[in-house]
Amino acid sequence: MQPWYPPFVVGSSSHPSTPSSSSVSPHQRDSDNPQSSLRGQPSPAEAARIIAHLKDKSVDELQRLLKDKEAYNAFFNSLDQVKTQNNLLDELRKETMQLARVNLEKEQRISELRNQCTIIRTTELAAAQDRLADLERQKDEIMKFYSPAALLNKLQKSMAKLDEESEELHQKFLEKDIDLPPFVQKYKKLRTAYHRQALLYLAGKTSLR
């Protein structure tokens, strides 16, 4: 029976070893690339946590994971990283639905304004023409402000700002300008916000294709 596992598993050993405390230092974990999981590859810290789940499994159990898709899926979905990402995806769906409802409400308001302009045009044509032009300009500004491209651009700028802030905080920690407890709290908050916005950005880019 041929292994079916994903391509990124091919380059790794089928008998993972337990990472020692010297092989993965706290500094290395903090400096992991935060965008690696978004590209479909686990970061070194994530890979270490996955290996920790595998270290107590027997050879037969590991071989079953490689050959049995259902067993692999059950193990995969039991990982904390996967559960966290599924929760984020649920939040993303809810936020997307909320954005859709807001956009529908704005479209209804724009439709009402058009109807009002039609009534005005039949009674006070000159004034209505000026008013219509003004309303159309407002509509264009609103649609431009809430266009998918504009929203994605704002999201991308926000992601860049969060990434920059987290890197600055990390540098302060390396220079011992901040203690570990406040660093962990602030850094976790920044990276959580960054990854949440990154998921929204990827979902938006995908929906525009």
Coordinates of C-alpha atoms in Angstrom, one line a residue:
M1 CA 0.0 0.0 0.0
Q2 CA 1.6 3.3 -1.1
P3 CA 1.9 6.3 1.3
W4 CA -0.6 9.0 0.4
Y5 CA 0.6 11.7 2.8
P6 CA 1.1 15.4 1.6
P7 CA 4.2 16.5 -0.4
F8 CA 5.8 18.4 2.5
V9 CA 6.1 15.2 4.5
V10 CA 8.3 13.6 1.8
G11 CA 11.4 15.5 2.8
S12 CA 11.0 14.6 6.5
S13 CA 11.9 11.4 8.3
S14 CA 9.3 8.7 8.8
H15 CA 10.8 8.1 12.2
P16 CA 10.8 11.5 13.9
S17 CA 13.1 12.0 16.8
T18 CA 12.3 13.8 20.0
P19 CA 13.7 17.4 19.9
S20 CA 16.1 18.1 22.8
S21 CA 16.1 21.2 24.8
S22 CA 19.3 22.3 23.1
S23 CA 18.1 21.8 19.6
V24 CA 15.2 24.3 19.9
S25 CA 16.2 27.3 22.0
P26 CA 13.7 29.9 23.2
H27 CA 15.3 32.4 20.9
Q28 CA 14.8 30.1 17.9
R29 CA 11.2 29.7 18.8
D30 CA 10.7 33.5 19.1
S31 CA 12.4 34.1 15.8
D32 CA 10.3 31.5 13.8
N33 CA 8.9 33.0 10.6
P34 CA 5.2 33.8 11.5
Q35 CA 4.1 33.5 7.9
S36 CA 5.4 30.0 7.3
S37 CA 2.1 28.3 8.2
L38 CA 0.3 30.5 5.8
R39 CA 2.4 29.2 3.0
G40 CA 1.4 25.6 3.8
Q41 CA 4.7 24.7 5.7
P42 CA 4.8 24.4 9.5
S43 CA 7.3 26.7 11.3
P44 CA 10.1 25.1 13.3
A45 CA 8.2 25.7 16.6
E46 CA 5.0 24.1 15.1
A47 CA 7.0 21.2 13.7
A48 CA 8.6 20.6 17.2
R49 CA 5.2 20.5 18.8
I50 CA 3.9 18.0 16.1
I51 CA 7.0 15.8 16.7
A52 CA 6.2 15.9 20.4
H53 CA 2.9 14.3 19.6
L54 CA 4.6 11.6 17.5
K55 CA 7.5 10.7 19.7
D56 CA 5.6 8.2 21.9
K57 CA 4.0 6.4 18.9
S58 CA 5.3 3.0 17.8
V59 CA 6.7 2.2 14.4
D60 CA 3.4 0.4 13.5
E61 CA 1.4 3.5 14.5
L62 CA 3.6 5.8 12.5
Q63 CA 3.4 3.6 9.4
R64 CA -0.4 3.5 9.8
L65 CA -0.5 7.3 9.8
L66 CA 1.5 7.3 6.5
K67 CA -0.8 4.7 4.9
D68 CA -4.2 5.2 6.4
K69 CA -5.9 8.5 5.4
E70 CA -8.6 8.3 8.0
A71 CA -6.0 7.7 10.8
Y72 CA -3.9 10.6 9.5
N73 CA -6.9 12.9 9.4
A74 CA -7.9 11.9 12.9
F75 CA -4.4 12.7 14.2
F76 CA -4.1 15.9 12.1
N77 CA -7.5 17.2 13.4
S78 CA -6.4 16.5 17.0
L79 CA -3.5 18.9 16.9
D80 CA -3.9 22.1 18.9
Q81 CA -2.6 24.1 15.9
V82 CA -5.3 22.7 13.7
K83 CA -8.0 23.3 16.3
T84 CA -6.9 26.9 16.7
Q85 CA -6.9 27.4 12.9
N86 CA -10.4 25.9 12.6
N87 CA -11.6 28.3 15.3
L88 CA -10.0 31.2 13.4
L89 CA -11.7 30.1 10.2
D90 CA -15.1 30.0 12.0
E91 CA -14.5 33.5 13.2
L92 CA -13.5 34.5 9.7
R93 CA -16.7 33.2 8.3
K94 CA -18.7 35.1 10.9
E95 CA -16.8 38.3 10.2
T96 CA -17.2 37.9 6.5
M97 CA -21.0 37.4 6.9
Q98 CA -21.1 40.5 9.0
L99 CA -19.2 42.5 6.3
A100 CA -21.6 41.2 3.7
R101 CA -24.6 42.3 5.8
V102 CA -23.1 45.8 6.2
N103 CA -22.5 46.0 2.5
L104 CA -26.1 44.9 1.7
E105 CA -27.4 47.6 4.1
K106 CA -25.4 50.3 2.3
E107 CA -26.6 49.0 -1.1
Q108 CA -30.2 49.4 0.1
R109 CA -29.5 52.9 1.3
I110 CA -28.0 53.8 -2.1
S111 CA -31.1 52.3 -3.8
E112 CA -33.4 54.5 -1.6
L113 CA -31.4 57.6 -2.5
R114 CA -31.7 56.9 -6.2
N115 CA -35.5 56.6 -5.8
Q116 CA -35.7 59.9 -4.0
C117 CA -33.7 61.5 -6.9
T118 CA -36.2 60.2 -9.4
I119 CA -39.1 61.9 -7.5
I120 CA -37.2 65.1 -7.2
R121 CA -36.3 65.1 -10.9
T122 CA -40.0 65.2 -11.9
T123 CA -40.8 68.2 -9.8
E124 CA -37.7 70.4 -9.5
L125 CA -35.5 69.4 -12.4
A126 CA -32.7 71.9 -12.0
A127 CA -32.3 71.4 -8.3
A128 CA -32.7 67.7 -8.6
Q129 CA -29.9 67.5 -11.2
D130 CA -27.5 69.2 -8.8
R131 CA -28.6 67.0 -5.9
L132 CA -28.3 63.9 -8.1
A133 CA -24.8 64.7 -9.1
D134 CA -23.9 65.3 -5.4
L135 CA -25.4 62.0 -4.4
E136 CA -23.6 60.2 -7.2
R137 CA -20.4 61.6 -5.9
Q138 CA -21.2 60.4 -2.4
K139 CA -22.0 57.0 -3.8
D140 CA -18.8 56.8 -5.7
E141 CA -16.8 57.8 -2.6
I142 CA -18.6 55.2 -0.5
M143 CA -18.2 52.4 -3.0
K144 CA -14.5 53.3 -3.5
F145 CA -14.0 53.4 0.3
Y146 CA -15.7 50.0 0.8
S147 CA -14.5 48.3 -2.4
P148 CA -12.7 45.0 -2.0
A149 CA -9.4 46.4 -3.3
A150 CA -9.6 49.3 -0.8
L151 CA -10.4 47.0 2.1
L152 CA -7.6 44.6 1.2
N153 CA -5.2 47.5 0.9
K154 CA -6.1 48.7 4.4
L155 CA -5.8 45.2 5.7
Q156 CA -2.4 44.8 4.2
K157 CA -1.2 48.1 5.7
S158 CA -2.5 47.0 9.1
M159 CA -0.7 43.6 8.8
A160 CA 2.6 45.4 8.0
K161 CA 2.2 47.7 11.0
L162 CA 1.5 44.7 13.3
D163 CA 4.5 42.9 11.9
E164 CA 6.7 45.9 12.4
E165 CA 5.5 46.4 15.9
S166 CA 6.1 42.7 16.8
E167 CA 9.6 42.8 15.3
E168 CA 10.4 46.0 17.3
L169 CA 9.2 44.3 20.5
H170 CA 11.2 41.2 19.7
Q171 CA 14.3 43.4 19.3
K172 CA 13.7 45.1 22.6
F173 CA 13.5 41.7 24.2
L174 CA 16.8 40.6 22.6
E175 CA 18.4 43.8 23.9
K176 CA 16.9 43.1 27.4
D177 CA 14.9 46.3 27.4
I178 CA 11.8 44.4 28.4
D179 CA 11.2 41.5 30.8
L180 CA 9.9 38.1 29.7
P181 CA 6.3 38.1 31.1
P182 CA 5.3 41.5 29.5
F183 CA 7.1 40.6 26.3
V184 CA 5.2 37.3 26.0
Q185 CA 1.9 38.9 26.7
K186 CA 2.4 41.8 24.2
Y187 CA 4.0 39.6 21.5
K188 CA 1.3 37.0 21.6
K189 CA -1.4 39.7 21.3
L190 CA 0.4 41.3 18.3
R191 CA 1.0 38.0 16.5
T192 CA -2.6 36.8 17.1
A193 CA -3.9 40.0 15.6
Y194 CA -1.5 39.6 12.7
H195 CA -2.5 36.1 11.8
R196 CA -6.2 36.9 12.1
Q197 CA -5.8 39.7 9.6
A198 CA -3.7 37.5 7.4
L199 CA -6.4 34.9 7.2
L200 CA -9.0 37.7 6.3
Y201 CA -6.6 39.0 3.7
L202 CA -6.1 35.5 2.1
A203 CA -9.9 34.9 2.2
G204 CA -10.5 38.2 0.5
K205 CA -7.8 37.6 -2.2
T206 CA -9.3 34.2 -2.9
S207 CA -12.9 35.5 -3.2
L208 CA -11.7 38.0 -5.9
R209 CA -10.2 35.4 -8.2

